[in-house]
mmCIF file of C-alpha atoms in Angstrom:
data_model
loop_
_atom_site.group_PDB
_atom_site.id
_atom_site.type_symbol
_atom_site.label_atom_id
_atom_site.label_comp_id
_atom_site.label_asym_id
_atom_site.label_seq_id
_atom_site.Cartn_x
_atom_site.Cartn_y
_atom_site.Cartn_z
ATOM 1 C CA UNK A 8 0.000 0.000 0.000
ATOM 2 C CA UNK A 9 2.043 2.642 -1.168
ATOM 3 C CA UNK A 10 -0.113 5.224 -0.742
ATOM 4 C CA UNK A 11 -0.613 5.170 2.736
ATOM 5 C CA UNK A 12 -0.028 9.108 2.850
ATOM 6 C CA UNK A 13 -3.844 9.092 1.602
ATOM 7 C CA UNK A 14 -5.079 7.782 4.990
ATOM 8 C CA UNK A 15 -3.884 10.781 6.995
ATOM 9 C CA UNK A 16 -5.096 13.125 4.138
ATOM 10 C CA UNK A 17 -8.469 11.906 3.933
ATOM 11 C CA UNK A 18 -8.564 11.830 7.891
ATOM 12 C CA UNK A 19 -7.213 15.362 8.236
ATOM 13 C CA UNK A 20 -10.071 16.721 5.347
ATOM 14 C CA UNK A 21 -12.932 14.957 7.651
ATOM 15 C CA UNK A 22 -11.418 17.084 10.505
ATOM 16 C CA UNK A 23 -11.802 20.654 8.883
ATOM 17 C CA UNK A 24 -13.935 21.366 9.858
ATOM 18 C CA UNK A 25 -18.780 14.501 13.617
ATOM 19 C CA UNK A 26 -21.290 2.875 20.195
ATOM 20 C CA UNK A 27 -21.934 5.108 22.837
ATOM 21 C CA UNK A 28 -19.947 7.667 24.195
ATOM 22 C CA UNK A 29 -17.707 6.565 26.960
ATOM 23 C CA UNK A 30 -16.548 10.233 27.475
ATOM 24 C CA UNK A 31 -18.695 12.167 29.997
ATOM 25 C CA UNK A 32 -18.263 15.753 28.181
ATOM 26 C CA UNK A 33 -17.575 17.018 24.700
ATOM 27 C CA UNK A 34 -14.292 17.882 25.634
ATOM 28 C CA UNK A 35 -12.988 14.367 27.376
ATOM 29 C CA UNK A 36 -14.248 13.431 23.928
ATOM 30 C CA UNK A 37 -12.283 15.329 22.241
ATOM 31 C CA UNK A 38 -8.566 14.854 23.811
ATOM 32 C CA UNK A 39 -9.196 10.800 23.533
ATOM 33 C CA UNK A 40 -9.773 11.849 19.968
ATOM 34 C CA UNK A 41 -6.415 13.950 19.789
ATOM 35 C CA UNK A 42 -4.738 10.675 21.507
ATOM 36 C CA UNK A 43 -6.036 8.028 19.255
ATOM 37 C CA UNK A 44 -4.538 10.315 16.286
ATOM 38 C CA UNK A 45 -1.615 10.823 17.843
ATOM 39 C CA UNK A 46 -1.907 6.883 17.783
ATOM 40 C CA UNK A 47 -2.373 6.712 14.084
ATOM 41 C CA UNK A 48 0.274 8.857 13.359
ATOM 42 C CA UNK A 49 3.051 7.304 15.080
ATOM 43 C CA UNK A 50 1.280 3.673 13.183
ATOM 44 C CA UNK A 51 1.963 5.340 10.171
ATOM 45 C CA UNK A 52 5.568 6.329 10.435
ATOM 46 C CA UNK A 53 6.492 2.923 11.752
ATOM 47 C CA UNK A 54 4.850 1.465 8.707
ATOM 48 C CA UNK A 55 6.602 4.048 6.032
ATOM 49 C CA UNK A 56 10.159 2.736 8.029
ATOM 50 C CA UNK A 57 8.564 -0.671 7.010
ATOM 51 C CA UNK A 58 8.534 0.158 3.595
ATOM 52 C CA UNK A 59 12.094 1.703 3.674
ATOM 53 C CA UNK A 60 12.980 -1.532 5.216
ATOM 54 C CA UNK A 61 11.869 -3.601 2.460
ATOM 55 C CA UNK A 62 12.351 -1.817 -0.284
ATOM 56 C CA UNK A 63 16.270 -1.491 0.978
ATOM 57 C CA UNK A 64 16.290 -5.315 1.383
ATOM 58 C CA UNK A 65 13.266 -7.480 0.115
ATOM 59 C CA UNK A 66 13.141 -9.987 2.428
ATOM 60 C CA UNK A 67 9.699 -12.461 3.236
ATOM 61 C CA UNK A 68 10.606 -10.754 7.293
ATOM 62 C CA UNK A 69 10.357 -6.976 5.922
ATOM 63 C CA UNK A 70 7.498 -7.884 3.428
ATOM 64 C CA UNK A 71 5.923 -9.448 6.608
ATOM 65 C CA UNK A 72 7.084 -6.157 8.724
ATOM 66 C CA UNK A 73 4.640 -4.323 5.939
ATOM 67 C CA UNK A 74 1.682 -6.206 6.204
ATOM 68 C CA UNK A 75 1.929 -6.032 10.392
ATOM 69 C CA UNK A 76 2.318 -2.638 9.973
ATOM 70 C CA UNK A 77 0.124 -1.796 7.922
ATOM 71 C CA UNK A 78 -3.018 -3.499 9.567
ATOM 72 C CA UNK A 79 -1.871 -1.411 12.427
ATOM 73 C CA UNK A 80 -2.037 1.987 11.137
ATOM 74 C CA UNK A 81 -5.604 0.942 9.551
ATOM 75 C CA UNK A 82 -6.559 -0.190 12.844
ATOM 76 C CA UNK A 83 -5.312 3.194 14.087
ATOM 77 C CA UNK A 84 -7.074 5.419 11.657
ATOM 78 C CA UNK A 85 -11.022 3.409 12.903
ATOM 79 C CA UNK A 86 -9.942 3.902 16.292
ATOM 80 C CA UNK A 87 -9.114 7.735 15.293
ATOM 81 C CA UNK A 88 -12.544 7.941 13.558
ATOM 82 C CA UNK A 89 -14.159 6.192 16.261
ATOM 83 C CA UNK A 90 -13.044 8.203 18.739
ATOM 84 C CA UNK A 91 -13.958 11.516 16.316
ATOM 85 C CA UNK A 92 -17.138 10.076 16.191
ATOM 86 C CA UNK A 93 -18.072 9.956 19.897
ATOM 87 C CA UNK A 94 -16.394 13.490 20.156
ATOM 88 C CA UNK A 95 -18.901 14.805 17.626
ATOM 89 C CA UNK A 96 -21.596 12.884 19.448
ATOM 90 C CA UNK A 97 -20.909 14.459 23.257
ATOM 91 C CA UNK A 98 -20.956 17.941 21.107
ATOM 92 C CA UNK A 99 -24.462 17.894 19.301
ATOM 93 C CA UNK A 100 -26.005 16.332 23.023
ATOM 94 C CA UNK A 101 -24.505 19.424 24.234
ATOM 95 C CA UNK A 102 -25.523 21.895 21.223
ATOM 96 C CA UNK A 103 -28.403 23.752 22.609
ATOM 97 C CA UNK A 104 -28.272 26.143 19.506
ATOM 98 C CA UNK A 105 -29.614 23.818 16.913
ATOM 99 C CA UNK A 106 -32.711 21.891 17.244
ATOM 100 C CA UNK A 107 -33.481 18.636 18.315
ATOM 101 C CA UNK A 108 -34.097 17.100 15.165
ATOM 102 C CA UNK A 109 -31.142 18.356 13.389
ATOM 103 C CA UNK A 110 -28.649 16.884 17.095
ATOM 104 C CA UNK A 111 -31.086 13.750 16.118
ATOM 105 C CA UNK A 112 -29.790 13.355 12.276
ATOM 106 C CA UNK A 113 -26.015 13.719 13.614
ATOM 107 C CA UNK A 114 -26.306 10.478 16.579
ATOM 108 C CA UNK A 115 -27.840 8.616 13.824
ATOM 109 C CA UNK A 116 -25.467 9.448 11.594
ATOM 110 C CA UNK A 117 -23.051 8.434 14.183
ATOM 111 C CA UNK A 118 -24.148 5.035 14.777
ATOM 112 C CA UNK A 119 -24.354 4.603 11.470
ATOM 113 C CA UNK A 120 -21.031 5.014 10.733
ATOM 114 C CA UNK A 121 -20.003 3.473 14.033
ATOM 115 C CA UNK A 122 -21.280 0.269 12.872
ATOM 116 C CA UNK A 123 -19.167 0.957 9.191
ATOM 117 C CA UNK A 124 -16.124 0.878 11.344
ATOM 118 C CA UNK A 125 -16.809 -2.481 13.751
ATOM 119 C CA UNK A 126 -17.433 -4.260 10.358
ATOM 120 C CA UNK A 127 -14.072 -2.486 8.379
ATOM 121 C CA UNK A 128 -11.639 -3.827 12.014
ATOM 122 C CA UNK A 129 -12.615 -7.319 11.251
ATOM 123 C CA UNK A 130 -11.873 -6.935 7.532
ATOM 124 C CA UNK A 131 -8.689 -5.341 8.874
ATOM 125 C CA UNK A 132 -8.134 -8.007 11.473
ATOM 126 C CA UNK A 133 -8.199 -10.555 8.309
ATOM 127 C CA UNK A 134 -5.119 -9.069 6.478
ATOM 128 C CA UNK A 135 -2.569 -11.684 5.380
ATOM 129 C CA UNK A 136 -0.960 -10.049 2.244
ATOM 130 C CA UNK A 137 0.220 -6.904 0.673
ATOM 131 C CA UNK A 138 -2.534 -7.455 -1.839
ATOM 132 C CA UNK A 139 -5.433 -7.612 0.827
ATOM 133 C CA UNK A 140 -4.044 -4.313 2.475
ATOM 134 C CA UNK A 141 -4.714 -2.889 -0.468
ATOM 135 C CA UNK A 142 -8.338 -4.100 -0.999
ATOM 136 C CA UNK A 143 -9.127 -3.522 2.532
ATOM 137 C CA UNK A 144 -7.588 -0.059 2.198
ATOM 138 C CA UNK A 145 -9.722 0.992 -0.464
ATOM 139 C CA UNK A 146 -12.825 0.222 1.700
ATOM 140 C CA UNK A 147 -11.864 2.231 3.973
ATOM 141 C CA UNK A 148 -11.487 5.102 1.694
ATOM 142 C CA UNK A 149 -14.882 4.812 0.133
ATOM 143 C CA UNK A 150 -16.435 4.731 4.018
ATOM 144 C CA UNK A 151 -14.613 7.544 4.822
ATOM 145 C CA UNK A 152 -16.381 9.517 1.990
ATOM 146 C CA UNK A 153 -19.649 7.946 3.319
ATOM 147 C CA UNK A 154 -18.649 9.566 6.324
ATOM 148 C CA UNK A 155 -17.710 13.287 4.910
ATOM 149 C CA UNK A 156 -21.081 13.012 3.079
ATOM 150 C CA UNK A 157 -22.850 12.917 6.217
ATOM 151 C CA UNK A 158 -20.967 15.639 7.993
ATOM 152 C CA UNK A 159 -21.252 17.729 5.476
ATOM 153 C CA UNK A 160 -24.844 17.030 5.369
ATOM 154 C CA UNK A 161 -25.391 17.919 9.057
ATOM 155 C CA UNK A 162 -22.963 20.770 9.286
ATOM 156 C CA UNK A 163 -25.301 22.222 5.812
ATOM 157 C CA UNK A 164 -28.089 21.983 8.167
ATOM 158 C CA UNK A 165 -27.138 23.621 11.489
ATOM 159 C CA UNK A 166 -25.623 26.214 9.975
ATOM 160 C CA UNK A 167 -28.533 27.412 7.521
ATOM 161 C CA UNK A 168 -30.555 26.751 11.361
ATOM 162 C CA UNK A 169 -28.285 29.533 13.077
ATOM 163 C CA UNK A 170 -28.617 31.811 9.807
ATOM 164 C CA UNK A 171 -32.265 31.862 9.680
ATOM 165 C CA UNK A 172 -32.304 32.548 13.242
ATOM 166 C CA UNK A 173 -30.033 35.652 12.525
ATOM 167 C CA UNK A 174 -32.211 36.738 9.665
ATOM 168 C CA UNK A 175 -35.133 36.734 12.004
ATOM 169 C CA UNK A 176 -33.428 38.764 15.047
ATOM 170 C CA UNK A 177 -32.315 41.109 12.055
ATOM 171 C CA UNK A 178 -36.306 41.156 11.240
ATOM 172 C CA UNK A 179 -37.636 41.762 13.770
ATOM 173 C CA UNK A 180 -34.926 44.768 14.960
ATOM 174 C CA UNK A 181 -36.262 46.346 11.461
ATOM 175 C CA UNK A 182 -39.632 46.195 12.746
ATOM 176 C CA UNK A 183 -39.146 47.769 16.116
ATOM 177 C CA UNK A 184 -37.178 50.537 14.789
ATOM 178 C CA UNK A 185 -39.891 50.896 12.061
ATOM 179 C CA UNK A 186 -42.430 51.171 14.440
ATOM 180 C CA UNK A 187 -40.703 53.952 16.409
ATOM 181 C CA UNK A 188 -39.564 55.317 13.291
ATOM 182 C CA UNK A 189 -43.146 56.421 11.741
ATOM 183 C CA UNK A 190 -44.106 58.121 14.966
ATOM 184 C CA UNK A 191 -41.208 61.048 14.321
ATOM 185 C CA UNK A 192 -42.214 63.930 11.346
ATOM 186 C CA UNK A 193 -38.820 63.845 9.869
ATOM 187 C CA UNK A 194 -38.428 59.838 9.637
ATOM 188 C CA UNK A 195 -38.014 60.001 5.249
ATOM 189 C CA UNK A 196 -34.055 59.017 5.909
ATOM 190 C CA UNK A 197 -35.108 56.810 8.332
ATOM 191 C CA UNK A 198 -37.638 55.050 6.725
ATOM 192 C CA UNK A 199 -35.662 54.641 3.634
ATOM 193 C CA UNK A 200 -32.557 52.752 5.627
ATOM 194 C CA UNK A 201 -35.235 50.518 6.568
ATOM 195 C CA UNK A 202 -36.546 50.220 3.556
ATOM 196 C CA UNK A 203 -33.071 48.637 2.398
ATOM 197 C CA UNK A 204 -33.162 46.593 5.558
ATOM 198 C CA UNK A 205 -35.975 44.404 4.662
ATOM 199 C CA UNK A 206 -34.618 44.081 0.763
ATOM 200 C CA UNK A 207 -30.918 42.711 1.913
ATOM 201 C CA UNK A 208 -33.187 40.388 4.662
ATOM 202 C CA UNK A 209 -34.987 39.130 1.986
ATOM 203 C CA UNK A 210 -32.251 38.701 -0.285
ATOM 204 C CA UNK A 211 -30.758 37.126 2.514
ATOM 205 C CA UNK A 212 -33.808 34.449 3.609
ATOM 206 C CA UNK A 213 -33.771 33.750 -0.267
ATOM 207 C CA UNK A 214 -30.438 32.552 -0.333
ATOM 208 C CA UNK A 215 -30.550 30.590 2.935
ATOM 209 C CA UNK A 216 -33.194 28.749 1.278
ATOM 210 C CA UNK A 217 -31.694 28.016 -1.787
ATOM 211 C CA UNK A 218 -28.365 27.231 0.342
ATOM 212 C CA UNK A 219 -30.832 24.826 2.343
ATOM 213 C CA UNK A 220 -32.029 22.913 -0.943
ATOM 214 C CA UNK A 221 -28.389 22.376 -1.585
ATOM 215 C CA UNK A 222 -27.552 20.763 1.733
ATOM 216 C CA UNK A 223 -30.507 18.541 1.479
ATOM 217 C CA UNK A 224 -29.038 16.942 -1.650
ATOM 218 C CA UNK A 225 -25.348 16.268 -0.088
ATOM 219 C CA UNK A 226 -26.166 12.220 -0.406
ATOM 220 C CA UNK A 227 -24.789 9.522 -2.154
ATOM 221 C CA UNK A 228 -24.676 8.893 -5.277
ATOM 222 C CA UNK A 229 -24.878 12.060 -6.742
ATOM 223 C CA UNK A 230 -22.227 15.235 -5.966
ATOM 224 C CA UNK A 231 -22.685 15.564 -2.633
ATOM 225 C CA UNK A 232 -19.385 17.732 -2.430
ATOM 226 C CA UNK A 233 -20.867 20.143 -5.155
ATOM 227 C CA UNK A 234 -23.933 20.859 -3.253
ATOM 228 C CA UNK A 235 -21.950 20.922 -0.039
ATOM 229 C CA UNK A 236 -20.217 23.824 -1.993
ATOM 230 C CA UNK A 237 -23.082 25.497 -3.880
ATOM 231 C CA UNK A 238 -24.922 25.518 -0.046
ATOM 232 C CA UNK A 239 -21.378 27.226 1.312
ATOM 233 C CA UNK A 240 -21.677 30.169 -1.413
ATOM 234 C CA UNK A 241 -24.923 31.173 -0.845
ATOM 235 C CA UNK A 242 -24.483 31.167 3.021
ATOM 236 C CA UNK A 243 -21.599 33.619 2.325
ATOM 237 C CA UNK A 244 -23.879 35.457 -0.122
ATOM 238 C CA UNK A 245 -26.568 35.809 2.732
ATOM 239 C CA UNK A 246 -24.176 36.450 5.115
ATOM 240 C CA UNK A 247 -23.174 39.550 3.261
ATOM 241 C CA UNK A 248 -26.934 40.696 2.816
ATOM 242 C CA UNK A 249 -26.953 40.262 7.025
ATOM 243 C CA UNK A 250 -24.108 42.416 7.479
ATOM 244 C CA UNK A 251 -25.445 45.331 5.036
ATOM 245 C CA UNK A 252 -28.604 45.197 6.782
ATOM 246 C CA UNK A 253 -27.276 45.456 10.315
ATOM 247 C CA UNK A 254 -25.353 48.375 8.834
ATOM 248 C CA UNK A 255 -28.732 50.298 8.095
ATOM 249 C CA UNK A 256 -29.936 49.438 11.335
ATOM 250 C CA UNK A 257 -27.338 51.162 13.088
ATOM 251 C CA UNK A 258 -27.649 54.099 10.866
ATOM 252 C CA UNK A 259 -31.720 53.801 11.516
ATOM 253 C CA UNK A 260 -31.197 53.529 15.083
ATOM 254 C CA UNK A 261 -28.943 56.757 15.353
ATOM 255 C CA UNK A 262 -30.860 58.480 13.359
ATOM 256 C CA UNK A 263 -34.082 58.047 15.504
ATOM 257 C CA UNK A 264 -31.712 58.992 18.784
ATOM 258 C CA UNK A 265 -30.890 62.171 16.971
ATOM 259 C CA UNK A 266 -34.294 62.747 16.363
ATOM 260 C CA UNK A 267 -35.956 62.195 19.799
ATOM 261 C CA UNK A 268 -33.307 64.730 21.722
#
């Protein structure tokens, strides 16, 4: 398995960014997390020396040294996902600023892929040649992109959650500051900030749907990634919309100070 580099690279783009959990908090979760892939890492350098080893002298011991190795760093990198796993877990039990339904989707996601990973250490634990570390490597790979599927599919849906919420503190600032607005004579500048308010908020809620739709198609087969990143741009598009209404506001809002002293 020469290209064992792909393990830690497909393992370090799940982390960019989700059994039961063992760990009492979200954050025991985590450092057993940062341990097991501390684990994986020092698997995988002993298994590159392996290759060194063998590739210096080929030997039936150093092609041996290889396979050993090599089941160990693929035992290392479940364990690391595992433990990754039951981190994300403790963090949505904890996550009182999504839903329940959305903290739902991500433990059964979890167990989902939980039980991926008890069925991938036997096929592991079955290794006897160079040639099986391959195959069994490359089922790993494709359950890792089951697994970045589903994180990006949850992660798509708690954050369009939090920027609807922030749309809907945004409209409901407009309305208050309407409201005191129309009871002052010289309110036209006022009025009109507003007026741009509610345009960039509903440019905004637009988007966050339409980012929304995208997220709800991150599945296999398909191009989950694609949506994943067509959902991303039009967060960042509606993000924008947020901040140039909350811009108004503040002009709205000392505006109607000025006008009440």
């Amino acid at each position: 398995m020469k290209k064992n580099w792909l393990i830690a690279a497909i393992i370090a783009s799940l982390l960019f960014q989700v059994g039961v959990v063992s760990a009492a908090t979200s954050g025991e979760a985590k450092q057993n997390w940062l341990a097991e892939k501390q684990a994986r890492i020092e698997a995988d350098a002993a298994y590159r020396q392996a290759q060194l080893d063998y590739a210096a002298n080929k030997t039936s011991e150093n092609e041996q040294k290889i396979v050993d190795t090599a089941k160990t760093v693929l035992g290392a990198a479940l364990d690391e996902a595992e433990a990754w796993l039951n981190w994300k877990k403790a963090e949505s039990e904890e996550d009182t600023a999504v839903p329940e339904n959305i903290r739902q989707n991500i433990v059964n996601d979890v167990v989902k892929n939980l039980a991926k990973i008890d069925g991938l250490r036997e096929e592991v634990s079955g290794i006897e040649t160079r040639l099986e570390v391959g195959t069994v490597f490359l089922k790993i790979l494709g359950a890792y992109v089951e697994l970045l599927v589903d994180v990006a599919r949850n992660t798509g849906a708690a954050w369009t959650y939090i920027a609807y919420q922030r749309a809907g503190v945004a409209a409901d600032y407009e309305t208050k500051l309407r409201t005191a607005a129309e009871k002052l004579d010289n309110n036209n500048e006022i009025i009109a900030k507003l007026d741009i308010v509610k345009a960039e908020i509903s440019l905004a809620k637009n988007k966050i749907n339409t980012a929304e739709a995208s997220y709800e198609k991150v599945f296999l087969p398909g191009t989950p990634l694609i949506k994943f990143s067509e959902g991303n741009g039009y967060l960042r598009q509606a993000r924008e919309n947020l901040i140039n209404a909350h811009f108004q506001l503040t002009r709205a809002f000392d505006l109607i100070v000025l006008e009440n002293k």
